[in-house]
Coordinates of C-alpha atoms in Angstrom, one line a residue:
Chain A
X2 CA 47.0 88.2 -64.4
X3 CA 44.1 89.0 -66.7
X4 CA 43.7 85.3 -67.3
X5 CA 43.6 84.7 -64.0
X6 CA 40.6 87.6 -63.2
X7 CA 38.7 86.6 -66.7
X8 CA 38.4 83.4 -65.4
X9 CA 37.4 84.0 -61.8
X10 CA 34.8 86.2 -63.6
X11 CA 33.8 83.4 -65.5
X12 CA 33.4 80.9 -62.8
X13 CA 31.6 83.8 -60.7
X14 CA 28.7 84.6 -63.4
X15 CA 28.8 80.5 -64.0
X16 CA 27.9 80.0 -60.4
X17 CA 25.3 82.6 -60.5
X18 CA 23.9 81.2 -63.5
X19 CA 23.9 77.8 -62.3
X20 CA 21.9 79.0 -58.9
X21 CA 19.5 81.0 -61.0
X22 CA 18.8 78.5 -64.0
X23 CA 20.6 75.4 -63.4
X24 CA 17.6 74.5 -60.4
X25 CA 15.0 76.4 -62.0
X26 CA 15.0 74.0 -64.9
X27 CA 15.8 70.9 -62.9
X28 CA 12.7 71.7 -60.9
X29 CA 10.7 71.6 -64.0
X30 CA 11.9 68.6 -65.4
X31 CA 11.6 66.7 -62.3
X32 CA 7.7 67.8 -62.2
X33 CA 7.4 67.3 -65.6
X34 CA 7.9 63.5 -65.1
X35 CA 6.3 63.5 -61.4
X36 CA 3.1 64.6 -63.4
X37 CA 3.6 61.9 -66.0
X38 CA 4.6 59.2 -63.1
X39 CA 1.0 60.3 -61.3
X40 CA -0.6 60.2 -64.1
X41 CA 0.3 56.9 -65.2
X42 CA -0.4 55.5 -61.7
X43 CA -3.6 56.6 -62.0
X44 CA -4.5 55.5 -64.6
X45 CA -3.1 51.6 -63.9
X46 CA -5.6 52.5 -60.8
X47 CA -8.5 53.1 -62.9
X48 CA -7.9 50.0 -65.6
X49 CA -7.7 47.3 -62.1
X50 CA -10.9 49.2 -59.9
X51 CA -13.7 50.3 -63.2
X52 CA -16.5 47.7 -63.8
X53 CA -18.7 49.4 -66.1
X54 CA -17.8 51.9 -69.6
X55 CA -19.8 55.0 -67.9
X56 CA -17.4 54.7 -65.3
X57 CA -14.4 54.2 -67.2
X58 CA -15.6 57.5 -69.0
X59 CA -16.4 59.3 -66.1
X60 CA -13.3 58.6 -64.3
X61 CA -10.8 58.9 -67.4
X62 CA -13.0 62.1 -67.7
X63 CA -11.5 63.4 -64.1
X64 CA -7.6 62.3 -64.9
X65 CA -8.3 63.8 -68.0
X66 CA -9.1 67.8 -66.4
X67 CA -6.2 67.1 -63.8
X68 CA -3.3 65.9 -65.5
X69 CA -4.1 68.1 -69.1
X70 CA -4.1 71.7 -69.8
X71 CA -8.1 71.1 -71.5
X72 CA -8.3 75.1 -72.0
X73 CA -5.5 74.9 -74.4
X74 CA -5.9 71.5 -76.1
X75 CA -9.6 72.5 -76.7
X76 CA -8.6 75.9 -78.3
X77 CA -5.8 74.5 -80.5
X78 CA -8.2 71.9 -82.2
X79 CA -10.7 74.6 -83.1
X80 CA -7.8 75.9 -85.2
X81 CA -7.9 80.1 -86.2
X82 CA -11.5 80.0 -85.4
X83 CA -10.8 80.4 -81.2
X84 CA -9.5 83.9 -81.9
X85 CA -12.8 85.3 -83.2
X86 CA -15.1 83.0 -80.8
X87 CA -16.3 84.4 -77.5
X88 CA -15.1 83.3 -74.2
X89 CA -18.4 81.9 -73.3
X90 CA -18.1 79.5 -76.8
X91 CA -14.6 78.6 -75.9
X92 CA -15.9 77.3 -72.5
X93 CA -18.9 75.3 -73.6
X94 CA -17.0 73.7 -76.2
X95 CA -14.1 72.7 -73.7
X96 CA -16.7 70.8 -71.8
X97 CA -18.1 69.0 -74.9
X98 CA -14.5 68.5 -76.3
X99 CA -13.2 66.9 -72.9
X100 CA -16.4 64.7 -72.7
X101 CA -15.9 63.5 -76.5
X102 CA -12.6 63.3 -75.6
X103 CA -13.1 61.2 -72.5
X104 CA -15.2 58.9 -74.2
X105 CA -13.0 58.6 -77.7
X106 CA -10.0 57.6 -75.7
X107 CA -10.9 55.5 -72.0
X108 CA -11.8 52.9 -74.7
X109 CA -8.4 52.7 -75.9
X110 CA -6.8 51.9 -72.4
X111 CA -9.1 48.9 -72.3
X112 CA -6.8 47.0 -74.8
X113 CA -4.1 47.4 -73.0
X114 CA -5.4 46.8 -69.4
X115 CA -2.9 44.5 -67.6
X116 CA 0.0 45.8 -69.4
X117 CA 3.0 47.4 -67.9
X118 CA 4.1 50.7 -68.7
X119 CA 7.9 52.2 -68.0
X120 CA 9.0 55.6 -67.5
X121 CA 11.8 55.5 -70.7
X122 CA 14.1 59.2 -71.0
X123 CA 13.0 62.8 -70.7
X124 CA 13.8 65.2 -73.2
X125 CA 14.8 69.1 -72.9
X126 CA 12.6 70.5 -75.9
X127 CA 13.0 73.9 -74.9
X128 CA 9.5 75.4 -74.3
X129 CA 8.3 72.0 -73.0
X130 CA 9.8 68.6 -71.7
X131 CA 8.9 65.5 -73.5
X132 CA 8.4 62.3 -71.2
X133 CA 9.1 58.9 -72.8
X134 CA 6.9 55.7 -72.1
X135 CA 6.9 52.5 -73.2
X136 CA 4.1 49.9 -73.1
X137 CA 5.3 46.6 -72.4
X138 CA 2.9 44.5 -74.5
X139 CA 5.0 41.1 -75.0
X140 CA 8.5 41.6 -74.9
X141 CA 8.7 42.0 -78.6
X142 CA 6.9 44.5 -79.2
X143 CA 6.7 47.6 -77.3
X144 CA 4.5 51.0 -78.0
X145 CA 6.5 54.7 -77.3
X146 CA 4.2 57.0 -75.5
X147 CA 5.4 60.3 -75.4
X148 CA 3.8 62.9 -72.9
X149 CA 4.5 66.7 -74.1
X150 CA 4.5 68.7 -70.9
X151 CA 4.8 72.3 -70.1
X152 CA 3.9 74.3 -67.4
X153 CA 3.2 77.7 -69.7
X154 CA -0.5 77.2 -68.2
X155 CA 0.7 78.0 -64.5
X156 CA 1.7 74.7 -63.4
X157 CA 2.8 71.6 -65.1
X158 CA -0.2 69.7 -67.6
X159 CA 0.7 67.8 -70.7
X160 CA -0.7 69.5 -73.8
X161 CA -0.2 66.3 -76.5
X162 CA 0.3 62.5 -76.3
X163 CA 2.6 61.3 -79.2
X164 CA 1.4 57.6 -79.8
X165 CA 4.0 55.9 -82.0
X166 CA 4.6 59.0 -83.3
X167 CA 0.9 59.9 -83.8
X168 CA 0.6 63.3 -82.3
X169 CA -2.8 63.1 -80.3
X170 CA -3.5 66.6 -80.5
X171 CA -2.6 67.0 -84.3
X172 CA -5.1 64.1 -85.3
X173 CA -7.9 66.3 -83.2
X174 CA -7.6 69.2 -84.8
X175 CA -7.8 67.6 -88.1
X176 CA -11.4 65.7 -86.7
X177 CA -12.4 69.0 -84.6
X178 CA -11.6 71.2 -88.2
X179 CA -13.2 68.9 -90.2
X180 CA -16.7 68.4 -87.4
X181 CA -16.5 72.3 -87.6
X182 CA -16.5 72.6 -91.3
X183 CA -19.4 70.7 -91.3
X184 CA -21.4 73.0 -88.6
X185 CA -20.7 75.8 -91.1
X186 CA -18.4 77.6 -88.0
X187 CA -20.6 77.4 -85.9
X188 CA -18.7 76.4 -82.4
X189 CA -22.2 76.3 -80.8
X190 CA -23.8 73.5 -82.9
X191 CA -20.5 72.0 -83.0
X192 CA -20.3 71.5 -79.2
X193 CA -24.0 69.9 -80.1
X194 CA -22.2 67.4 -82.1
X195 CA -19.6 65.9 -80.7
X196 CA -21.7 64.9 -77.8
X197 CA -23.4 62.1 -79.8
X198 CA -19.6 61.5 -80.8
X199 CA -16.4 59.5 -79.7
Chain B
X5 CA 5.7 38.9 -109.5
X6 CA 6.0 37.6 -113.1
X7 CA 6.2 41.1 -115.1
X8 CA 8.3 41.1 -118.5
X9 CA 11.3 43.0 -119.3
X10 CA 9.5 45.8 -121.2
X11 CA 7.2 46.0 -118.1
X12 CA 10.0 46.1 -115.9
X13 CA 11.7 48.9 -118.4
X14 CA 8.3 51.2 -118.7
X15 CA 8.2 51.1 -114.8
X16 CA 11.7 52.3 -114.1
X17 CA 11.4 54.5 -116.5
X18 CA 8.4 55.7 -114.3
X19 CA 10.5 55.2 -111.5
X20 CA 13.0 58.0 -112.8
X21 CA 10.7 60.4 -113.4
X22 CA 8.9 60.0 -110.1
X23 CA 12.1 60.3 -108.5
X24 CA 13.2 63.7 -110.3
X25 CA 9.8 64.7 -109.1
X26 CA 10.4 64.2 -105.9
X27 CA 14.0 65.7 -105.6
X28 CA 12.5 69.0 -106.9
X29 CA 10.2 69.0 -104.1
X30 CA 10.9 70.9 -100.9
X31 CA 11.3 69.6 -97.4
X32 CA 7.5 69.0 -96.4
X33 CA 5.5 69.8 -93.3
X34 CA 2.2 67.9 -93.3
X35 CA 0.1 69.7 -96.2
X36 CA 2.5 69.6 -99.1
X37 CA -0.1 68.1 -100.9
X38 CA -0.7 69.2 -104.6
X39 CA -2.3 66.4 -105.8
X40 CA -5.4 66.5 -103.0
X41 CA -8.1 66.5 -105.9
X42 CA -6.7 63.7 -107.5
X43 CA -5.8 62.0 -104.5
X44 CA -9.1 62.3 -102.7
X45 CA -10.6 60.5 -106.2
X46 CA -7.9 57.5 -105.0
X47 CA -9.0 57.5 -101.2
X48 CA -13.0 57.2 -102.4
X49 CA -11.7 54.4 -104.6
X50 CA -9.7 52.7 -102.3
X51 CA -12.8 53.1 -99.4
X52 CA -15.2 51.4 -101.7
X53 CA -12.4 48.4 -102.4
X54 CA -12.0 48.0 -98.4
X55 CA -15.8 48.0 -97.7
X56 CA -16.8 45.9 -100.2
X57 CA -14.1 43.4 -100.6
X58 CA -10.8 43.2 -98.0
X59 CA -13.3 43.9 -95.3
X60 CA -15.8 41.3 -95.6
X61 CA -13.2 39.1 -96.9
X62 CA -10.8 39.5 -94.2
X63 CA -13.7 38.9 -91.8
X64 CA -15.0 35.4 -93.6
X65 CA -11.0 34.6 -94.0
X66 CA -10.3 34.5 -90.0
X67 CA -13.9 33.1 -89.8
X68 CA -13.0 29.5 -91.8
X69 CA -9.3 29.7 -91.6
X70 CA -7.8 28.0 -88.6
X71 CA -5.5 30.7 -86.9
X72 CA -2.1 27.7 -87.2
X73 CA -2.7 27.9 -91.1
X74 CA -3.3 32.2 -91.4
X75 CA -0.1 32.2 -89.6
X76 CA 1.4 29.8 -91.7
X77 CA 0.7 31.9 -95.1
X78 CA 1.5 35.2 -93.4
X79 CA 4.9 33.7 -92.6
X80 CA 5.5 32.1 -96.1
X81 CA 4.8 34.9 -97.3
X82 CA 7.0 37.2 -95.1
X83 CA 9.8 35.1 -95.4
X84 CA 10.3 35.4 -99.0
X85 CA 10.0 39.1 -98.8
X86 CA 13.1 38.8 -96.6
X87 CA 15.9 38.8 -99.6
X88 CA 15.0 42.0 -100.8
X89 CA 14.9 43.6 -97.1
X90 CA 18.3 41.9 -97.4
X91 CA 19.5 43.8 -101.0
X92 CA 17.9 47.2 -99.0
X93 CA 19.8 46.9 -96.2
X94 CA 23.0 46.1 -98.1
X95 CA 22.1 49.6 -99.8
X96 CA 21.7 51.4 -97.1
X97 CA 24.9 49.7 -95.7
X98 CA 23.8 48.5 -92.8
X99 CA 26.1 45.4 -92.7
X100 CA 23.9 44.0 -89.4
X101 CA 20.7 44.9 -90.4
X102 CA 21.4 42.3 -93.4
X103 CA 22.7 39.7 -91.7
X104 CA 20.0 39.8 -89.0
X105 CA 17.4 39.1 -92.1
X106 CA 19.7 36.5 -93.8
X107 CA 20.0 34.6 -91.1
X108 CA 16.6 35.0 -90.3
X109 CA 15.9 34.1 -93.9
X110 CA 18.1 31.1 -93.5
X111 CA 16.7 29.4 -90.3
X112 CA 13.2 29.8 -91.8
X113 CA 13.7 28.4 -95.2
X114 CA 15.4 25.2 -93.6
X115 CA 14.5 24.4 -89.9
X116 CA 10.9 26.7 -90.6
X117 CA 10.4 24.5 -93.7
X118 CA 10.6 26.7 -96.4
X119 CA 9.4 30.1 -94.0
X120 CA 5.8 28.0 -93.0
X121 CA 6.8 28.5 -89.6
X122 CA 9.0 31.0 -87.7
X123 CA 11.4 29.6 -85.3
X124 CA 13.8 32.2 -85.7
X125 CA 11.8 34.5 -83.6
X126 CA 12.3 32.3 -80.7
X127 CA 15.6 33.2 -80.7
X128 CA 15.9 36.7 -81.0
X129 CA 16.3 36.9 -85.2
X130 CA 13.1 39.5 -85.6
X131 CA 12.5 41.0 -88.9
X132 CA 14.8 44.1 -89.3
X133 CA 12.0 45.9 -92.0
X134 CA 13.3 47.4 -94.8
X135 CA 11.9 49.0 -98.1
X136 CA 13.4 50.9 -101.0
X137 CA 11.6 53.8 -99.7
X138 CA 13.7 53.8 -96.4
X139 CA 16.8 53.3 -98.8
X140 CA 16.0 56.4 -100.7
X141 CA 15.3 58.5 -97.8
X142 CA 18.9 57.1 -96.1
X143 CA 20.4 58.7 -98.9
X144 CA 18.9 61.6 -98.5
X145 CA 16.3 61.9 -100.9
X146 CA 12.8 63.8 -99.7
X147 CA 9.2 62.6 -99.3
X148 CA 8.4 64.7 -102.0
X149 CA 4.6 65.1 -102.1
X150 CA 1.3 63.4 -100.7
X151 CA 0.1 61.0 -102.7
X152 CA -2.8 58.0 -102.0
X153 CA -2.3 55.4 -104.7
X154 CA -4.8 53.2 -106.0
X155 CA -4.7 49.7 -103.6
X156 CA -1.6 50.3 -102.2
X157 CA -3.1 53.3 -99.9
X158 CA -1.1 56.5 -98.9
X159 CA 2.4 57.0 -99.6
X160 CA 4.7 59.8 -100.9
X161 CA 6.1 60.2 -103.9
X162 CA 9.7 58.9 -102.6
X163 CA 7.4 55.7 -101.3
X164 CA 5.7 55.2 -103.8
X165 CA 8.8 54.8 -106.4
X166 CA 10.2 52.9 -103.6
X167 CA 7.8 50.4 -103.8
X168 CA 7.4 50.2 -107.8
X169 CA 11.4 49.7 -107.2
X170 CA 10.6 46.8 -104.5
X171 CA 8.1 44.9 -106.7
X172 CA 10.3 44.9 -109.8
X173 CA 13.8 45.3 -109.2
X174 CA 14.7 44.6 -105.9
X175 CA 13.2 41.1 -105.1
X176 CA 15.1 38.3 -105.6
X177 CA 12.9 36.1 -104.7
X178 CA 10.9 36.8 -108.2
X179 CA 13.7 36.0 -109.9
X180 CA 14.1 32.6 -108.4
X181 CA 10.8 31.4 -108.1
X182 CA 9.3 29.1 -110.8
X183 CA 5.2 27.9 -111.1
X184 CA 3.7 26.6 -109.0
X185 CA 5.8 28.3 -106.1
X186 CA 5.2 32.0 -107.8
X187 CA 1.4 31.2 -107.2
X188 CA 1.4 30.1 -103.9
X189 CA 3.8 33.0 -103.3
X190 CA 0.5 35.0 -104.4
X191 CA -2.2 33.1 -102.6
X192 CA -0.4 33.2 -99.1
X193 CA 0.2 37.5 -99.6
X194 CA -3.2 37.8 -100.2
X195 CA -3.7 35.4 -96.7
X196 CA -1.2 37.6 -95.4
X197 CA -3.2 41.0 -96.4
X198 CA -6.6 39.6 -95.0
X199 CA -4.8 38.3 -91.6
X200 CA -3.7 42.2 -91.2
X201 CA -7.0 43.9 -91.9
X202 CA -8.1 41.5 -89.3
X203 CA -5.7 42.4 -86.6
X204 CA -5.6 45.8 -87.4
X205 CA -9.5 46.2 -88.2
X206 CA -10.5 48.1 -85.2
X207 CA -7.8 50.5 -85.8
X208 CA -8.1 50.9 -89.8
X209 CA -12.1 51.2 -89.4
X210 CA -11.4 53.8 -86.7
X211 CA -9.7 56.0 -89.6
X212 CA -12.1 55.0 -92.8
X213 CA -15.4 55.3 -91.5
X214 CA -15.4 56.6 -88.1
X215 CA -13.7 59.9 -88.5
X216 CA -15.3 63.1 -90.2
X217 CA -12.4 63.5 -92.8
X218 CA -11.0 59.9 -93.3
X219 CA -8.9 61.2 -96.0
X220 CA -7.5 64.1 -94.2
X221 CA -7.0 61.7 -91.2
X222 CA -5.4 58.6 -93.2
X223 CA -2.5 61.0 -94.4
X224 CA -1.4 62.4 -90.9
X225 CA -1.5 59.4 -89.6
X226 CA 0.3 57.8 -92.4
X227 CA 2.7 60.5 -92.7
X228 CA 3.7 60.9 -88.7
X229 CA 4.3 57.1 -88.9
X230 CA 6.4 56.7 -91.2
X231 CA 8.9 59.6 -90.1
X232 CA 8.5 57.7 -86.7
X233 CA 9.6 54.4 -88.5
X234 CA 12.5 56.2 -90.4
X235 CA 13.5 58.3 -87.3
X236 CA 13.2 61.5 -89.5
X237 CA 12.8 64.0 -86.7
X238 CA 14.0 66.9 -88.9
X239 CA 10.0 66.6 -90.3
X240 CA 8.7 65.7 -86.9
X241 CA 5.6 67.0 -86.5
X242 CA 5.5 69.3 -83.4
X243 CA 2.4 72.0 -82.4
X244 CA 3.4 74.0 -80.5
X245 CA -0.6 75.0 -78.9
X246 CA 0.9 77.9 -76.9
X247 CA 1.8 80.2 -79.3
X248 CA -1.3 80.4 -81.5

């Protein structure tokens, strides 16, 4: 008898968690990849319609503020400095960072204009999902593109790009530390910088 | 490569000590890196070799060699590198890893006459790679510490014995070869080098001279890569921009 009432507990407070969690996540996961499979499209869009470089900049500059949380990115690669830099610093430098940015990396999609990317699996990592793409370069040789998304910001933006296992955002905050070091802290003169950069 | 016994001794004897070394050290994020004075020395010195010499070279190398013949060193020289991927992967037991570079190995020497030319990737017998490095790490030895050595570029301590243990132990092909072979051998990895800095110039100069801390930016990358290539996600790196 109490086997019988443990276990009708059991599949009660199972059902409850399914309804409560089991969608909640599924939800997530689903948008997680929605924003990667948008992102990507867009992206094929802009490699086929651009003619010039300021317009590959300009418009990778756009997918750029839609499909990644720039607050956050730009913060992280400024390292323990952000918490003692005013909010007004914090937002001039996200717009230099996401210009550099735009202009460092557009470039980068030029070599492999033409090629075909595929939505691989999506991993569960707890406070984020991680979305895995392939390049198809030649059928030997393929390149893993992993899109870390989370949707801590509000709503779902990726917050790294791990390229061959190259973490995107761990390389700029070693270039953003070391651009920094050289303003002597200062985030002002540093958001000078980088726009001669990338 | 033509060393003598007593050179082969002094550098396993080197080898040993790197690799107590490195067992002593503890698992490693990305700035386990003791030996950044000394390293940073390496990395100017290594710089000033690229800029002067494997960079202009490699340029004036593509420039008069016809792309058939670059090819043609790269893959003499890969294919005699296969028998010690072979003796790794045999150490590392993976039975098909090994036969996947023998037979590779075998289709070259004969039908690719003697590894000039490659037909076994036209039918599906790619390189497996494989380095002592990768052995040790398969059985469960640590990267042990940063460190950028002179030429060779970064590497860890477990790599870097890893490759002292590739060059003089594990490569049978050294222990075959006579003159004038050995010196071809030579001639088409240095082909093979300048063919690489070629393909992978736009990348490479991205790192060296484009970024603001090359040094500090060589070894992330170098590190993250090579956990990629040896699947070690227990030292993944993974920030986490959230919670700062």
């Amino acid at each position: 008898m109490n086997d019988h009432f443990n276990f009708r507990r059991l599949f009660v407070s199972g059902l409850i968690a399914t309804l409560v969690a089991g969608p909640a996540l599924a939800i997530s996961k689903g948008r997680a990849i929605k924003l990667v499979e948008s992102l990507i499209g867009e992206i094929s869009l802009m490699l086929n319609s651009v003619k010039t470089e300021t317009e590959l900049t300009s418009t990778f500059e756009r997918i750029v503020v839609k499909y990644a949380d720039m607050n956050v990115i730009s913060r992280s690669t400024l390292g323990p400095r952000a918490r003692s830099a005013s909010e007004s610093e914090l937002r001039t430098f996200k717009k230099a960072f996401q210009r550099y940015f735009a202009r460092k990396y557009s470039k980068q999609f030029l070599n492999f204009s033409g090629s075909q990317i595929i939505l691989k699996d999506t991993q569960d990592r707890g406070k984020f999902f991680e979305v895995g793409a392939s390049i198809i370069v030649d059928g030997s040789s393929n390149i893993d593109v992993n899109f870390r998304v989370s949707d801590r910001s509000g709503e779902p933006r990726f917050f790294d790009i791990i390229l061959e296992g190259i973490s995107l955002l761990a390389s700029e905050r070693v270039e953003i530390g070391a651009l920094l070091d050289n303003s002597q802290g200062d985030i002002g003169l540093l958001s000078k910088n980088i726009e001669e950069l990338g | 490569m033509g060393f003598k016994n007593s050179q082969i001794s002094i550098f396993t004897l080197l080898g040993v000590v790197m690799l107590v070394t490195a067992c002593s050290q503890a698992p490693n994020a990305l700035d386990n890196d003791p030996l950044e004075l000394v390293n940073r020395k390496t990395h100017e010195l290594n710089k000033f070799v690229d800029s002067n010499f494997i960079s202009p070279t490699s340029v004036g190398y593509s420039a008069l060699v016809p792309d058939p013949l670059e090819n043609s060193l790269s893959n003499f020289s890969g294919n005699l590198s296969l028998p010690g991927k072979v003796v790794n992967n045999i150490l590392q037991f993976d039975l098909k890893a090994a036969g996947q570079n023998l037979s590779r190995f075998i289709v070259n020497s004969s039908i690719g006459l003697l590894g000039i030319f490659d037909p076994a990737n036209r039918i599906g017998l790619y390189e497996n790679s494989s380095d002592f490095g990768q052995t040790l790490h398969r059985w469960g030895f640590n990267e042990g510490a940063y460190i950028e050595l002179p030429l060779f570029g970064a590497s860890n301590f477990r790599d870097g014995v890893g490759r002292f243990v590739d060059m003089t132990l594990l490569d049978p092909s050294s222990y075959v070869l006579k003159e004038p072979v050995t010196t071809y051998r030579s001639v088409a990895g240095v082909g093979a080098l300048l063919q690489a800095r070629q393909i992978y110039g736009d990348q490479i100069d991205a790192v060296l001279y484009e970024s603001a801390d090359s040094y500090a930016q060589n070894k992330l990358i170098y590190l993250q890569r090579r956990r990629f290539q040896l699947k070690d996600e227990a030292n993944e790196v993974y920030i986490d921009p959230y919670s700062e």
